[in-house]
């Protein structure tokens, strides 16, 4: 019985530093994330939040139906609205065609409604990786009236079992804003 107690005591002494190190690592990660968020302007944080919400909606649509049709989100103050195709499914244009039309529709909304401060466009997109494999993912452009627009790509990578899982998110700046910056300068 003493042997079991001694083993448990030693195990506790051995596990405690490992758990403390893991907790310290988690705390450091949380602090780093908080520091990263603190470095971002409120506009950039709002862009991240809108992108996250839209990507979540896109992934839910993909999970439910195996795909998604392009859609947009616009924010005016604290109110977020979806912008999408509202006609009959059989009359819907091809997804690429609708994405181009939606881009124009979002730009028009930005021009006509000065209270809209943030917009995003979400669609499926396919890229070719370094191995020549086609990878599909959720593509999003997020733009704020006063901050440079960003494009985000979240790849859906096939695992060894042939099921899709989320890849590493890729961010890059774009020179094609949703808000018409030429109109903004007038």
Coordinates of C-alpha atoms in Angstrom, one line a residue:
X1 CA 0.0 0.0 0.0
X2 CA 2.9 2.4 0.8
X3 CA 4.4 1.6 -2.6
X4 CA 1.2 2.7 -4.4
X5 CA 1.1 5.8 -2.3
X6 CA 4.7 6.5 -3.1
X7 CA 4.2 6.0 -6.8
X8 CA 1.2 8.3 -6.8
X9 CA 3.2 11.0 -4.9
X10 CA 6.1 10.7 -7.3
X11 CA 3.7 10.8 -10.3
X12 CA 2.0 13.9 -8.8
X13 CA 5.4 15.6 -8.4
X14 CA 6.3 14.6 -12.0
X15 CA 2.9 15.7 -13.6
X16 CA 2.6 18.9 -11.7
X17 CA 5.6 20.7 -13.4
X18 CA 4.4 19.4 -16.8
X19 CA 0.9 20.7 -16.1
X20 CA 2.3 24.0 -14.9
X21 CA 4.4 24.3 -18.0
X22 CA 1.4 23.6 -20.2
X23 CA -0.7 26.2 -18.3
X24 CA 2.2 28.7 -18.6
X25 CA 2.3 27.9 -22.4
X26 CA -1.4 28.4 -22.7
X27 CA -1.2 31.7 -20.7
X28 CA 1.6 32.9 -22.9
X29 CA -0.4 32.0 -26.1
X30 CA -3.4 33.9 -24.7
X31 CA -1.2 36.9 -23.8
X32 CA 0.4 36.8 -27.3
X33 CA -3.1 36.7 -28.9
X34 CA -4.2 39.6 -26.7
X35 CA -1.1 41.6 -27.6
X36 CA -1.7 40.9 -31.3
X37 CA -5.3 42.1 -30.9
X38 CA -4.2 45.2 -29.0
X39 CA -1.9 46.1 -31.9
X40 CA -4.8 46.0 -34.3
X41 CA -6.9 49.1 -34.7
X42 CA -10.6 48.9 -33.9
X43 CA -11.3 48.9 -37.7
X44 CA -9.0 45.9 -38.2
X45 CA -10.6 44.1 -35.3
X46 CA -14.1 44.8 -36.8
X47 CA -12.8 43.4 -40.1
X48 CA -11.6 40.2 -38.4
X49 CA -14.9 39.8 -36.6
X50 CA -17.0 40.2 -39.8
X51 CA -14.7 37.8 -41.7
X52 CA -15.0 35.2 -38.9
X53 CA -18.8 35.5 -38.9
X54 CA -19.0 35.1 -42.7
X55 CA -16.5 32.2 -42.9
X56 CA -18.5 30.5 -40.2
X57 CA -21.7 30.9 -42.2
X58 CA -19.9 29.7 -45.3
X59 CA -18.6 26.6 -43.6
X60 CA -22.1 25.8 -42.2
X61 CA -23.6 26.1 -45.7
X62 CA -20.9 23.8 -47.1
X63 CA -21.5 21.3 -44.3
X64 CA -25.3 21.4 -44.9
X65 CA -25.3 21.3 -48.7
X66 CA -21.8 20.4 -49.9
X67 CA -21.3 23.9 -51.4
X68 CA -22.2 27.5 -51.0
X69 CA -23.4 30.3 -53.3
X70 CA -21.5 33.7 -53.0
X71 CA -22.9 36.1 -50.4
X72 CA -21.9 39.4 -48.8
X73 CA -22.1 40.9 -45.4
X74 CA -22.4 44.7 -44.7
X75 CA -22.1 46.5 -41.4
X76 CA -23.6 49.8 -40.5
X77 CA -22.8 50.7 -36.9
X78 CA -23.5 47.5 -35.0
X79 CA -26.0 46.1 -37.5
X80 CA -24.8 43.4 -39.9
X81 CA -26.9 42.4 -42.9
X82 CA -26.5 39.6 -45.4
X83 CA -26.6 40.4 -49.2
X84 CA -27.2 37.5 -51.5
X85 CA -29.1 36.2 -54.4
X86 CA -32.9 36.2 -53.8
X87 CA -34.3 34.9 -57.0
X88 CA -35.4 31.4 -58.0
X89 CA -32.7 28.8 -57.7
X90 CA -33.2 27.6 -61.3
X91 CA -32.8 31.2 -62.6
X92 CA -29.6 31.8 -60.6
X93 CA -26.5 32.8 -62.6
X94 CA -23.3 30.7 -62.3
X95 CA -21.5 31.3 -59.0
X96 CA -18.6 33.1 -60.7
X97 CA -21.0 35.4 -62.6
X98 CA -22.9 36.1 -59.4
X99 CA -19.7 36.8 -57.5
X100 CA -18.8 39.5 -60.0
X101 CA -22.3 41.0 -59.9
X102 CA -22.3 40.9 -56.1
X103 CA -19.0 42.7 -56.0
X104 CA -20.7 45.5 -58.1
X105 CA -23.7 45.4 -55.9
X106 CA -21.6 45.8 -52.7
X107 CA -19.7 48.7 -54.3
X108 CA -23.0 50.4 -55.2
X109 CA -24.2 49.9 -51.6
X110 CA -21.0 51.5 -50.3
X111 CA -21.4 54.5 -52.7
X112 CA -25.1 55.0 -51.9
X113 CA -25.1 54.3 -48.1
X114 CA -22.4 56.3 -46.3
X115 CA -23.4 54.8 -43.0
X116 CA -22.1 51.4 -44.2
X117 CA -18.6 51.2 -42.8
X118 CA -17.6 47.6 -43.4
X119 CA -18.3 45.0 -46.2
X120 CA -17.2 41.5 -47.0
X121 CA -17.7 39.1 -49.9
X122 CA -17.6 35.3 -49.5
X123 CA -17.3 32.6 -52.2
X124 CA -15.8 29.2 -52.9
X125 CA -12.5 29.4 -54.7
X126 CA -10.1 26.9 -56.1
X127 CA -6.3 27.2 -56.1
X128 CA -3.5 24.9 -57.3
X129 CA -0.9 24.0 -54.7
X130 CA 2.8 23.5 -55.3
X131 CA 2.2 19.8 -56.1
X132 CA -0.3 20.7 -58.8
X133 CA -3.3 19.6 -56.7
X134 CA -6.5 21.6 -56.8
X135 CA -7.6 22.8 -53.4
X136 CA -11.0 24.3 -52.8
X137 CA -11.6 26.7 -50.0
X138 CA -13.6 29.7 -48.7
X139 CA -12.4 33.0 -50.1
X140 CA -13.3 36.2 -48.4
X141 CA -12.6 39.9 -49.2
X142 CA -13.1 42.2 -46.2
X143 CA -13.0 46.0 -46.6
X144 CA -13.5 49.0 -44.3
X145 CA -13.9 52.5 -45.5
X146 CA -10.8 53.7 -43.7
X147 CA -8.5 50.6 -43.7
X148 CA -6.8 48.7 -46.6
X149 CA -8.9 45.7 -47.7
X150 CA -7.8 42.1 -47.1
X151 CA -8.4 38.8 -48.8
X152 CA -8.6 35.6 -46.7
X153 CA -8.4 32.1 -48.0
X154 CA -9.3 29.1 -45.8
X155 CA -8.4 25.9 -47.7
X156 CA -10.5 22.8 -47.2
X157 CA -7.8 20.1 -47.4
X158 CA -8.6 16.4 -47.9
X159 CA -7.1 14.2 -45.2
X160 CA -5.9 10.6 -45.6
X161 CA -9.5 9.4 -45.2
X162 CA -10.7 11.6 -48.0
X163 CA -12.6 13.9 -45.7
X164 CA -12.1 17.7 -45.8
X165 CA -10.6 19.5 -42.9
X166 CA -9.7 23.1 -42.4
X167 CA -6.2 24.1 -43.6
X168 CA -4.2 27.1 -42.5
X169 CA -5.8 30.4 -43.2
X170 CA -3.9 32.7 -45.6
X171 CA -4.2 36.5 -45.4
X172 CA -3.0 39.0 -48.0
X173 CA -3.7 42.6 -48.8
X174 CA -5.6 43.4 -52.0
X175 CA -5.6 46.4 -54.3
X176 CA -9.2 45.9 -55.4
X177 CA -11.4 47.3 -52.6
X178 CA -15.1 46.8 -52.2
X179 CA -15.5 50.5 -51.3
X180 CA -14.9 52.7 -54.3
X181 CA -11.9 54.7 -52.9
X182 CA -12.1 57.1 -55.8
X183 CA -15.7 58.1 -54.7
X184 CA -14.5 58.4 -51.1
X185 CA -11.8 61.0 -52.0
X186 CA -14.3 63.4 -53.6

